[in-house]
XYZ file of C-alpha atoms in Angstrom:
695
model
C 0.000 0.000 0.000
C 2.817 2.386 0.932
C 4.610 1.660 -2.333
C 1.392 2.287 -4.325
C 0.798 5.574 -2.520
C 4.340 6.751 -3.187
C 3.956 5.854 -6.862
C 0.741 7.875 -7.151
C 2.325 10.898 -5.477
C 5.335 10.666 -7.805
C 3.060 10.427 -10.856
C 1.063 13.478 -9.782
C 4.237 15.460 -9.184
C 5.760 14.621 -12.574
C 2.468 15.387 -14.368
C 2.269 18.826 -12.773
C 5.911 19.557 -13.581
C 5.458 18.452 -17.183
C 2.337 20.631 -17.506
C 4.248 23.694 -16.313
C 7.093 23.019 -18.765
C 4.731 22.484 -21.684
C 2.761 25.677 -20.920
C 5.978 27.672 -20.853
C 6.879 26.533 -24.371
C 3.444 26.479 -26.011
C 1.631 29.559 -27.359
C -1.422 30.906 -25.529
C -3.773 28.956 -27.770
C -2.880 25.320 -28.362
C -4.488 21.947 -28.459
C -3.448 21.273 -24.893
C -4.523 24.590 -23.430
C -7.859 24.234 -25.198
C -8.443 20.672 -24.071
C -11.483 19.918 -21.964
C -9.476 18.940 -18.901
C -7.048 21.852 -19.038
C -9.837 24.303 -19.955
C -11.724 23.255 -16.854
C -8.624 23.712 -14.704
C -7.971 27.168 -16.180
C -11.613 28.228 -15.709
C -11.541 27.170 -12.065
C -8.296 29.054 -11.538
C -9.667 32.140 -13.295
C -12.802 31.982 -11.179
C -10.727 31.858 -8.000
C -8.497 34.726 -9.206
C -11.404 36.990 -10.178
C -13.430 36.268 -7.060
C -11.826 39.157 -5.212
C -12.877 41.500 -8.037
C -16.481 40.347 -8.124
C -19.462 42.200 -6.696
C -19.960 39.420 -4.159
C -16.529 40.118 -2.665
C -17.297 43.835 -2.490
C -20.441 43.236 -0.477
C -18.871 40.817 1.991
C -15.653 42.783 2.418
C -17.126 46.305 2.162
C -16.902 47.024 5.874
C -13.431 45.448 6.145
C -11.801 47.279 3.235
C -13.656 50.598 3.343
C -11.141 53.285 4.422
C -11.547 54.141 8.089
C -9.385 57.254 7.942
C -9.948 59.514 4.934
C -7.462 62.338 4.473
C -5.736 63.582 1.277
C -2.200 62.400 2.019
C -1.086 63.377 -1.492
C -2.911 66.698 -1.768
C -2.027 69.116 -4.541
C -0.841 71.831 -2.134
C 1.983 71.681 0.402
C -0.314 73.036 3.104
C -2.834 70.265 2.483
C -0.143 67.594 2.753
C 1.238 69.131 5.954
C -2.213 69.417 7.535
C -3.076 65.867 6.518
C 0.103 64.517 8.107
C -0.526 66.627 11.210
C -4.020 65.139 11.410
C -2.651 61.582 11.224
C 0.014 62.284 13.857
C -2.479 64.041 16.136
C -4.943 61.198 15.745
C -2.273 58.759 16.838
C -1.728 60.935 19.930
C -5.532 61.014 20.487
C -5.716 64.806 20.328
C -9.304 66.003 20.616
C -9.518 68.004 17.379
C -8.176 65.060 15.362
C -10.598 62.673 17.060
C -13.430 65.041 16.159
C -12.326 65.081 12.514
C -12.216 61.294 12.505
C -15.546 61.058 14.321
C -17.280 63.532 11.967
C -16.460 61.428 8.898
C -19.107 58.892 7.846
C -18.492 55.173 8.438
C -20.130 52.153 6.775
C -23.318 51.557 8.789
C -25.677 48.666 9.356
C -28.772 48.528 7.169
C -27.243 49.358 3.784
C -29.489 46.706 2.210
C -32.467 48.528 3.749
C -31.486 51.742 1.987
C -29.319 53.237 4.731
C -26.530 54.039 2.290
C -26.496 57.835 2.546
C -24.259 58.757 5.471
C -23.757 62.417 6.318
C -21.353 61.970 9.211
C -21.498 64.904 11.644
C -21.716 68.212 9.788
C -21.680 70.485 12.836
C -18.880 68.606 14.601
C -16.691 68.967 11.522
C -17.260 72.713 11.186
C -16.610 73.206 14.915
C -12.975 72.075 14.503
C -10.888 75.227 14.760
C -7.594 74.221 16.347
C -4.290 73.472 14.695
C -6.345 72.607 11.606
C -9.782 73.910 10.596
C -12.397 71.430 9.501
C -13.943 71.335 6.034
C -17.060 69.254 5.436
C -17.490 67.674 2.008
C -20.374 65.557 0.775
C -18.995 63.062 -1.726
C -21.119 61.193 -4.276
C -20.364 57.488 -4.591
C -21.513 55.319 -7.491
C -21.649 51.645 -6.536
C -22.388 48.937 -9.082
C -22.842 45.204 -8.583
C -22.962 43.001 -11.671
C -23.283 39.284 -12.157
C -26.021 36.799 -11.383
C -29.528 37.494 -10.088
C -28.264 37.580 -6.520
C -25.932 40.439 -7.432
C -28.786 42.244 -9.198
C -30.932 41.946 -6.066
C -28.114 43.332 -3.922
C -27.601 46.192 -6.384
C -31.310 47.049 -6.192
C -31.320 47.093 -2.384
C -28.123 49.126 -2.056
C -29.623 51.735 -4.403
C -32.941 51.791 -2.539
C -34.878 50.099 -5.312
C -33.697 52.346 -8.182
C -36.860 54.439 -7.841
C -35.014 57.044 -9.922
C -31.810 56.085 -11.721
C -28.993 58.574 -11.550
C -25.233 58.871 -11.711
C -22.718 61.092 -9.970
C -22.541 63.569 -12.874
C -26.289 64.349 -12.954
C -27.546 67.708 -11.718
C -28.975 67.211 -8.264
C -30.386 70.567 -7.224
C -33.837 69.890 -8.709
C -34.095 66.156 -9.388
C -32.329 63.992 -6.768
C -29.305 61.830 -7.478
C -31.294 58.957 -6.037
C -28.975 56.124 -7.127
C -25.816 57.826 -5.865
C -24.735 57.365 -2.255
C -23.899 60.548 -0.354
C -20.936 60.256 1.997
C -19.890 62.969 4.450
C -16.138 63.441 4.960
C -14.315 65.860 7.272
C -10.899 66.985 6.000
C -8.467 69.855 6.685
C -9.732 73.125 5.205
C -6.495 73.561 3.233
C -7.399 70.548 1.075
C -9.609 70.886 -1.989
C -12.525 68.819 -3.236
C -10.207 67.500 -5.957
C -7.733 66.285 -3.312
C -10.510 64.422 -1.524
C -11.860 62.960 -4.762
C -8.413 61.620 -5.665
C -7.946 60.102 -2.205
C -11.360 58.435 -2.182
C -10.968 57.172 -5.750
C -7.614 55.624 -4.907
C -9.080 53.815 -1.901
C -12.460 52.831 -3.338
C -11.684 51.923 -6.942
C -10.720 48.400 -5.841
C -14.254 48.040 -4.484
C -15.772 49.070 -7.824
C -16.920 52.439 -6.457
C -16.697 55.634 -8.537
C -16.349 58.939 -6.704
C -17.223 62.551 -7.471
C -16.693 65.439 -5.061
C -18.093 68.675 -6.449
C -16.333 71.808 -5.244
C -19.701 73.308 -4.365
C -20.419 70.410 -2.000
C -17.688 71.435 0.463
C -18.367 73.795 3.378
C -16.186 75.653 5.867
C -17.296 77.619 8.902
C -17.969 81.362 8.581
C -17.576 81.428 4.827
C -18.069 85.005 3.624
C -19.920 85.177 0.331
C -18.972 88.011 -2.010
C -21.167 91.076 -1.609
C -22.683 91.695 -5.035
C -24.749 94.474 -6.535
C -27.668 92.045 -6.779
C -27.522 91.405 -3.048
C -27.441 95.131 -2.318
C -30.418 95.658 -4.604
C -32.328 92.788 -2.976
C -31.733 94.065 0.557
C -32.810 97.559 -0.538
C -35.951 96.137 -2.159
C -37.006 94.174 0.925
C -36.189 97.062 3.275
C -38.408 99.301 1.122
C -41.214 96.733 1.333
C -40.812 96.513 5.125
C -40.848 100.324 5.384
C -44.045 100.584 3.315
C -45.693 97.805 5.328
C -44.740 99.495 8.598
C -45.983 102.927 7.509
C -49.128 101.509 5.940
C -50.019 99.482 9.031
C -49.189 102.177 11.606
C -50.916 105.031 9.735
C -54.012 103.010 8.756
C -57.058 104.777 10.229
C -59.613 102.518 8.493
C -60.533 105.346 6.090
C -60.148 105.391 2.325
C -57.287 107.608 1.187
C -58.015 110.792 -0.714
C -54.713 110.971 -2.591
C -52.648 108.461 -4.489
C -50.017 108.400 -1.733
C -52.609 107.705 0.966
C -54.101 104.943 -1.140
C -50.599 103.551 -1.687
C -49.995 103.383 2.071
C -53.389 101.752 2.589
C -52.438 99.147 -0.002
C -49.502 98.113 2.222
C -51.520 97.986 5.443
C -51.125 94.500 6.941
C -54.164 95.073 9.139
C -56.356 95.905 6.163
C -55.004 93.099 3.974
C -55.375 90.463 6.694
C -59.023 91.456 7.116
C -59.590 91.032 3.388
C -57.814 87.709 3.141
C -60.051 86.253 5.853
C -63.199 87.806 4.381
C -64.779 84.772 2.727
C -67.872 86.408 1.231
C -68.512 85.608 -2.430
C -67.970 88.121 -5.210
C -71.063 88.652 -7.412
C -69.019 87.865 -10.539
C -67.388 84.762 -9.072
C -67.548 81.587 -11.170
C -68.676 78.542 -9.213
C -66.340 75.622 -8.731
C -63.080 77.477 -9.363
C -62.078 77.527 -5.691
C -62.684 73.792 -5.219
C -60.850 72.829 -8.418
C -57.893 74.973 -7.454
C -57.792 73.727 -3.866
C -58.021 70.000 -4.633
C -55.448 70.108 -7.418
C -53.096 72.315 -5.395
C -53.170 69.783 -2.545
C -52.451 66.941 -4.983
C -49.522 68.884 -6.459
C -48.225 69.764 -3.005
C -48.041 66.058 -2.141
C -46.458 65.172 -5.497
C -43.841 67.908 -5.127
C -43.136 66.864 -1.547
C -42.546 63.258 -2.650
C -39.879 64.471 -5.081
C -38.226 66.625 -2.407
C -38.259 63.658 -0.011
C -36.221 61.628 -2.499
C -33.272 63.919 -1.660
C -33.329 62.932 2.008
C -31.504 60.019 3.661
C -33.628 57.363 5.359
C -32.566 54.346 7.377
C -35.215 52.397 5.445
C -35.116 54.105 2.046
C -36.007 50.814 0.359
C -39.451 51.261 1.946
C -39.730 54.636 0.207
C -39.141 52.924 -3.120
C -41.551 50.092 -2.285
C -44.339 52.488 -1.328
C -44.040 54.465 -4.550
C -43.856 51.240 -6.535
C -47.338 50.171 -5.403
C -50.265 50.386 -7.857
C -52.041 53.133 -5.879
C -48.972 55.397 -6.252
C -50.150 56.045 -9.824
C -52.212 58.857 -8.269
C -48.978 60.716 -7.521
C -47.068 59.668 -10.628
C -49.809 61.180 -12.833
C -49.048 64.610 -11.371
C -49.007 66.192 -14.827
C -52.810 65.945 -14.816
C -52.996 68.261 -11.805
C -50.887 70.855 -13.593
C -53.223 70.388 -16.572
C -56.085 71.344 -14.253
C -54.442 74.708 -13.632
C -53.957 75.212 -17.359
C -57.666 74.517 -17.865
C -58.591 77.010 -15.130
C -56.223 79.602 -16.562
C -57.669 79.192 -20.055
C -61.224 79.371 -18.714
C -60.696 82.454 -16.525
C -58.648 84.353 -19.095
C -61.200 83.717 -21.846
C -64.070 84.558 -19.497
C -62.541 87.933 -18.589
C -61.687 88.749 -22.198
C -65.221 87.885 -23.311
C -66.553 90.376 -20.763
C -64.386 93.075 -22.363
C -65.557 92.084 -25.827
C -69.213 92.196 -24.762
C -68.817 95.669 -23.258
C -66.410 97.305 -25.711
C -66.258 95.045 -28.757
C -62.452 94.979 -28.483
C -59.607 94.229 -26.075
C -57.180 96.836 -24.758
C -53.963 94.848 -25.184
C -51.796 97.305 -23.266
C -54.043 97.387 -20.188
C -54.448 93.616 -20.204
C -50.702 92.973 -20.383
C -49.949 95.487 -17.629
C -52.628 93.910 -15.441
C -51.187 90.450 -16.041
C -47.694 91.686 -15.275
C -48.815 93.162 -11.942
C -50.651 89.929 -11.164
C -47.648 87.648 -11.683
C -44.399 89.592 -11.482
C -44.105 91.286 -8.032
C -44.370 88.103 -5.965
C -42.390 86.177 -8.584
C -39.449 88.610 -8.544
C -39.577 88.847 -4.740
C -39.168 85.096 -4.447
C -36.322 85.037 -6.977
C -34.421 87.817 -5.196
C -34.921 86.189 -1.803
C -33.834 82.711 -2.932
C -30.860 84.100 -4.874
C -29.363 86.632 -2.487
C -30.909 86.223 0.986
C -31.750 82.557 1.609
C -28.196 81.151 1.085
C -26.998 83.127 4.143
C -29.826 81.976 6.402
C -28.620 78.467 7.325
C -26.405 75.562 6.300
C -26.306 71.782 6.216
C -24.916 68.763 4.349
C -27.036 69.309 1.202
C -27.492 73.068 1.617
C -24.958 73.851 -1.110
C -26.775 71.536 -3.509
C -30.447 72.414 -3.029
C -30.131 76.070 -1.936
C -26.751 77.449 -3.037
C -26.917 75.821 -6.470
C -30.362 77.322 -7.106
C -28.873 80.678 -6.109
C -26.001 80.308 -8.590
C -28.341 79.290 -11.401
C -30.689 82.183 -10.618
C -27.893 84.738 -10.533
C -26.878 83.675 -14.023
C -30.313 83.149 -15.603
C -32.731 85.386 -13.703
C -33.076 87.739 -16.667
C -34.882 84.994 -18.586
C -37.493 84.809 -15.842
C -37.923 88.596 -15.926
C -38.924 88.229 -19.581
C -41.105 85.156 -18.881
C -39.109 83.044 -21.337
C -37.269 80.878 -18.792
C -39.279 77.763 -19.658
C -37.556 77.501 -23.061
C -34.128 76.698 -21.601
C -34.687 73.451 -19.711
C -34.531 72.744 -15.997
C -30.719 72.742 -15.968
C -30.501 76.499 -16.593
C -33.785 77.642 -15.051
C -34.072 79.854 -12.000
C -36.482 78.137 -9.579
C -37.564 75.311 -11.850
C -41.079 75.034 -10.428
C -41.878 78.474 -11.886
C -41.938 77.121 -15.450
C -45.747 77.196 -15.182
C -45.662 80.989 -14.811
C -43.738 81.330 -18.058
C -46.155 79.029 -19.876
C -49.161 80.816 -18.418
C -47.923 84.228 -19.521
C -47.107 83.019 -23.039
C -50.480 81.303 -23.428
C -52.208 84.428 -22.118
C -50.467 86.619 -24.712
C -51.497 84.169 -27.447
C -55.071 84.178 -26.121
C -55.571 87.908 -26.729
C -55.574 87.897 -30.567
C -57.200 84.461 -30.685
C -60.215 85.650 -28.668
C -60.586 88.692 -30.919
C -60.593 86.393 -33.963
C -63.198 84.102 -32.397
C -65.365 87.102 -31.510
C -65.168 88.877 -34.866
C -64.499 86.042 -37.330
C -66.026 82.971 -35.722
C -65.331 80.443 -38.453
C -61.697 81.511 -38.850
C -61.162 81.796 -35.097
C -62.621 78.389 -34.248
C -60.773 76.732 -37.124
C -57.497 78.197 -35.877
C -58.218 77.089 -32.300
C -58.942 73.504 -33.374
C -55.842 73.477 -35.581
C -53.646 74.633 -32.666
C -55.159 72.025 -30.328
C -54.575 69.214 -32.836
C -51.034 70.427 -33.579
C -50.248 70.528 -29.864
C -51.486 66.942 -29.475
C -49.354 65.772 -32.403
C -46.303 67.573 -30.993
C -46.708 65.806 -27.649
C -46.970 62.409 -29.299
C -43.947 62.956 -31.538
C -41.782 64.412 -28.759
C -42.420 61.408 -26.521
C -41.838 58.922 -29.322
C -38.721 60.548 -30.777
C -36.887 61.333 -27.549
C -37.817 58.171 -25.586
C -39.340 60.248 -22.787
C -42.513 60.085 -20.744
C -44.917 62.527 -19.112
C -45.654 59.809 -16.561
C -42.963 59.317 -13.906
C -42.465 55.589 -14.466
C -40.557 53.391 -12.027
C -36.806 53.461 -12.647
C -36.844 56.559 -14.843
C -33.441 58.221 -15.085
C -32.663 61.787 -14.080
C -31.652 62.561 -17.655
C -34.990 61.312 -19.017
C -36.862 63.505 -16.529
C -34.858 66.510 -17.691
C -35.405 65.590 -21.354
C -39.151 65.238 -20.751
C -39.204 68.750 -19.322
C -37.054 70.260 -22.067
C -38.851 68.680 -25.036
C -42.469 68.754 -23.886
C -43.463 69.375 -20.256
C -42.475 73.045 -19.983
C -43.350 74.123 -23.536
C -46.645 75.967 -24.166
C -46.746 74.583 -27.709
C -47.015 71.062 -26.262
C -49.308 71.879 -23.323
C -51.798 74.172 -25.084
C -54.561 71.610 -25.706
C -56.196 71.655 -22.279
C -55.743 75.434 -22.034
C -57.746 75.765 -25.248
C -60.380 73.384 -23.851
C -60.774 75.828 -20.956
C -61.219 78.687 -23.428
C -63.879 76.756 -25.334
C -65.732 75.980 -22.112
C -65.717 79.657 -21.111
C -67.177 80.641 -24.488
C -69.895 77.977 -24.393
C -70.947 78.895 -20.860
C -70.792 82.630 -21.548
C -72.898 82.296 -24.696
C -75.367 80.035 -22.831
C -75.054 77.306 -25.454
C -75.010 74.626 -22.759
C -78.212 75.636 -21.005
C -80.325 72.519 -20.547
C -81.776 70.694 -17.573
C -81.151 67.208 -16.234
C -83.269 64.915 -14.137
C -81.868 63.526 -10.885
C -81.092 60.206 -12.566
C -79.394 61.933 -15.499
C -77.364 64.081 -13.104
C -76.167 61.010 -11.217
C -75.298 59.262 -14.467
C -73.349 62.348 -15.557
C -71.326 62.375 -12.331
C -70.695 58.620 -12.522
C -69.420 59.026 -16.076
C -67.270 61.965 -15.013
C -65.707 60.106 -12.081
C -65.243 57.003 -14.218
C -63.404 58.959 -16.902
C -61.282 60.706 -14.250
C -60.291 57.407 -12.637
C -59.502 55.865 -16.025
C -57.322 58.827 -17.020
C -55.371 58.761 -13.763
C -54.876 54.992 -13.364
C -54.581 53.876 -17.005
C -50.751 54.030 -16.949
C -50.474 52.213 -13.579
C -48.300 49.441 -15.076
C -45.645 52.041 -15.823
C -45.360 52.762 -12.112
C -44.676 49.179 -11.042
C -41.205 47.994 -10.120
C -39.413 46.315 -13.014
C -41.225 48.286 -15.728
C -39.354 48.563 -19.035
C -39.975 51.716 -21.044
C -42.215 51.441 -24.136
C -42.738 54.227 -26.664
C -46.355 53.660 -27.591
C -48.118 53.716 -24.187
C -45.987 56.676 -23.073
C -46.806 58.625 -26.249
C -50.517 57.785 -26.062
C -50.739 58.920 -22.433
C -48.981 62.199 -23.223
C -51.111 62.881 -26.303
C -54.589 62.036 -25.047
C -54.581 62.373 -21.255
C -54.927 66.205 -21.449
C -57.975 65.789 -23.702
C -59.614 63.225 -21.427
C -58.784 65.260 -18.335
C -60.125 68.369 -20.058
C -63.437 66.574 -20.642
C -63.530 65.633 -16.951
C -62.966 69.253 -15.964
C -65.604 70.511 -18.411
C -68.298 68.079 -17.268
C -67.632 68.657 -13.569
C -67.426 72.417 -14.061
C -70.686 72.585 -16.012
C -72.490 70.454 -13.433
C -71.288 72.625 -10.543
C -72.147 75.892 -12.316
C -75.663 74.611 -13.050
C -76.293 73.421 -9.472
C -76.000 69.702 -10.184
C -73.358 69.096 -7.497
C -75.997 67.463 -5.285
C -74.554 66.182 -2.014
C -71.170 67.553 -3.094
C -72.394 71.151 -2.984
C -71.233 71.637 0.606
C -67.787 70.337 -0.328
C -67.494 72.501 -3.449
C -68.564 75.626 -1.561
C -66.462 74.908 1.542
C -64.996 78.017 3.142
C -61.548 76.452 3.247
C -61.437 76.521 -0.566
C -62.506 80.163 -0.629
C -59.669 81.015 1.733
C -57.122 78.883 -0.107
C -57.996 80.521 -3.419
C -56.663 83.806 -2.046
C -53.245 82.368 -1.186
C -52.994 79.761 -3.982
C -50.384 81.673 -6.005
C -48.192 82.153 -2.938
C -48.530 78.485 -1.970
C -47.437 77.483 -5.450
C -44.369 79.742 -5.371
C -43.180 79.200 -1.788
C -43.598 75.437 -1.334
C -40.423 74.319 -3.120
C -38.082 76.811 -1.387
C -39.481 75.605 1.950
C -39.139 71.936 0.957
C -35.546 72.465 -0.178
C -34.724 74.535 2.897
C -35.650 71.529 5.040
C -33.716 69.160 2.763
C -30.672 71.416 3.019
C -30.589 71.540 6.820
C -31.280 67.806 7.293
C -28.409 66.509 9.447
C -29.120 62.782 9.709
C -31.158 59.907 8.324
C -34.665 59.435 9.671
C -37.227 56.659 9.459
C -39.387 56.896 6.340
C -43.155 56.850 6.690
C -45.800 57.856 4.118
C -47.128 60.276 6.752
C -44.074 62.458 6.079
C -45.777 63.497 2.831
C -47.964 65.772 4.942
C -45.526 66.691 7.690
C -47.644 69.066 9.791
C -44.941 71.607 10.786
C -43.833 71.916 7.164
C -47.380 72.270 5.796
C -48.114 74.878 8.479
C -44.960 76.769 7.493
C -46.038 76.773 3.834
C -49.449 78.178 4.796
C -48.066 80.875 7.119
C -45.376 81.999 4.670
C -47.962 82.031 1.863
C -50.331 84.193 3.909
C -47.537 86.658 4.690
C -46.383 86.737 1.058
C -49.954 87.391 -0.078
C -50.717 90.241 2.337
C -47.234 91.804 2.130
C -46.525 91.617 -1.608
C -49.244 90.144 -3.830
C -52.241 92.117 -2.516
C -50.424 95.475 -2.196
C -49.103 95.388 -5.758
C -52.508 94.370 -7.114
C -53.880 97.485 -5.417
C -51.029 99.578 -6.815
C -52.143 98.520 -10.284
C -55.737 99.542 -9.564
C -54.578 102.905 -8.181
C -52.352 103.892 -11.085
C -53.599 101.822 -14.030
C -57.022 100.414 -13.140
C -60.568 101.760 -13.170
C -59.973 103.855 -10.046
C -57.515 106.021 -12.008
C -60.356 108.033 -13.579
C -61.904 108.782 -10.205
C -58.576 109.976 -8.835
C -58.095 112.293 -11.808
C -61.595 113.715 -11.366
C -60.667 114.654 -7.807
């Protein structure tokens, strides 16, 4: 037995030696190296060699190999290298400032597979370091990718919180979140740059398959003094002037109507007088029924939809739950948010046409100059106030890990592109270069209003030509929507797994263009004409009224939920359903609005009358414009100051303190800016001008 064993060992040894000799002399591809036996051996060896480079190894060894001490040892400046070495030496001696710098830097946590991948570290602790070395806080973006079998794909999905929105580290993040990128807080010496940190992290993390980007704007030091610009001086002067007028108007208000223009001007800025009017909920004799309810319901729906997008910026210990919730079928109600903006376009078209028809009935023409000035006073004062505040005042108010991204970056974009907003053309330049991206609707509304003026004159004087042109524009707008979606592979529905770039493309090529959104606006104009001309005056029985409402609700539900499959996890983009939804959903939703509006105006609301005429809607209608403008700055303010991950719950969509803040700020903006400037228009340009001249 011993002899046989020795013989076998000798045979194995000689075979291995011969194999090594043969492989040294043979080319890479030969009969032997391609043999079944040797191929199997080579594949096994290759598998063992590449195991350490696989995604599976990265997951298991992530905590072991992730750098515990992050400092740019090879910084580009001598001072950075000296401070980095001083930090390492001081840390070894357990000096307090060095321990704080180490402690303030994020570490790999538990719960990464639950979505707890965004780690801010300790922002305030880092900025408090002011000893031998000052602390600089940087928020790095990490791109992690796991490839391989299904198990790796599942891990990749969990690490990226379900890929609710797909992004990369180079995407803009100040409006649409870099959802798929992990945010990692690092505290380094202030003498080191973002480039130094990026190089250090890349060197340490590349072996784990992690890409790194550290934007210069994502680094913060304590007591950073921003340059004092002319725009900031102008903004401070503007707001001080407003405060002075409000103070004088409120203090000198004696509850009497002013006799001179100056007295009327001061009364216009009286907070006491404006607050009384904003809480006066009596109906105007010319008020159109249903407008308040439509505006209130759709504004609430948009508020929730906008909040859900802002929440995607925040870190959560269970961010996978966030993705799961918005991947449920019922979440289609939020993903179809474009329909709620369509509601406002319908209301705008209806109200604008209704007011212009009143002018045409009285005068037979439209005073273009007066109408444009009135529209300017309606939209611009509060709009410019918000832009100036967010550009020059808000950045100095607070700070936080994402403050530079969601507040400072908006300020930089506004400083460069604000002039486009002044001209109401900002919606033609895409979200990337737009000051306060949520204001695109104001640009569209102004442009559609200007186009409405000659169109209404044509309809009034040359009916056949006017109506033909209106139908042609509506059809052309529908075709443009369909083609834009089909050609650019975009979607007006926020489908599951959509990329940041596709969201931006959807905005640029369709969502923010009046040419593509005009259809439902024109439907509102048509409805105003039909109701004004009493062409829809007929009566319904109770049964017919109920059938009408059932049909209306059925069509509304169908329009909202028809693309629900696109919102489910695992959806793969398809051109046709996306193009059909974009082309025809505004038409279907316009029919819903028309039917509901007609029924309410003709007292067929039935048991819903109390809801439609609720006082809360009458109040909200007065602050609706302010709510629309102020909600995103407030949302992003809270995102910017967020210091740590919290537990996600759907109830955060209506976080009471935040909603209350939106309401209070909107009330103050309305009584301090919107209402006073509307009165200024009436004093100097409106109907009261004649009376003042007569005096």
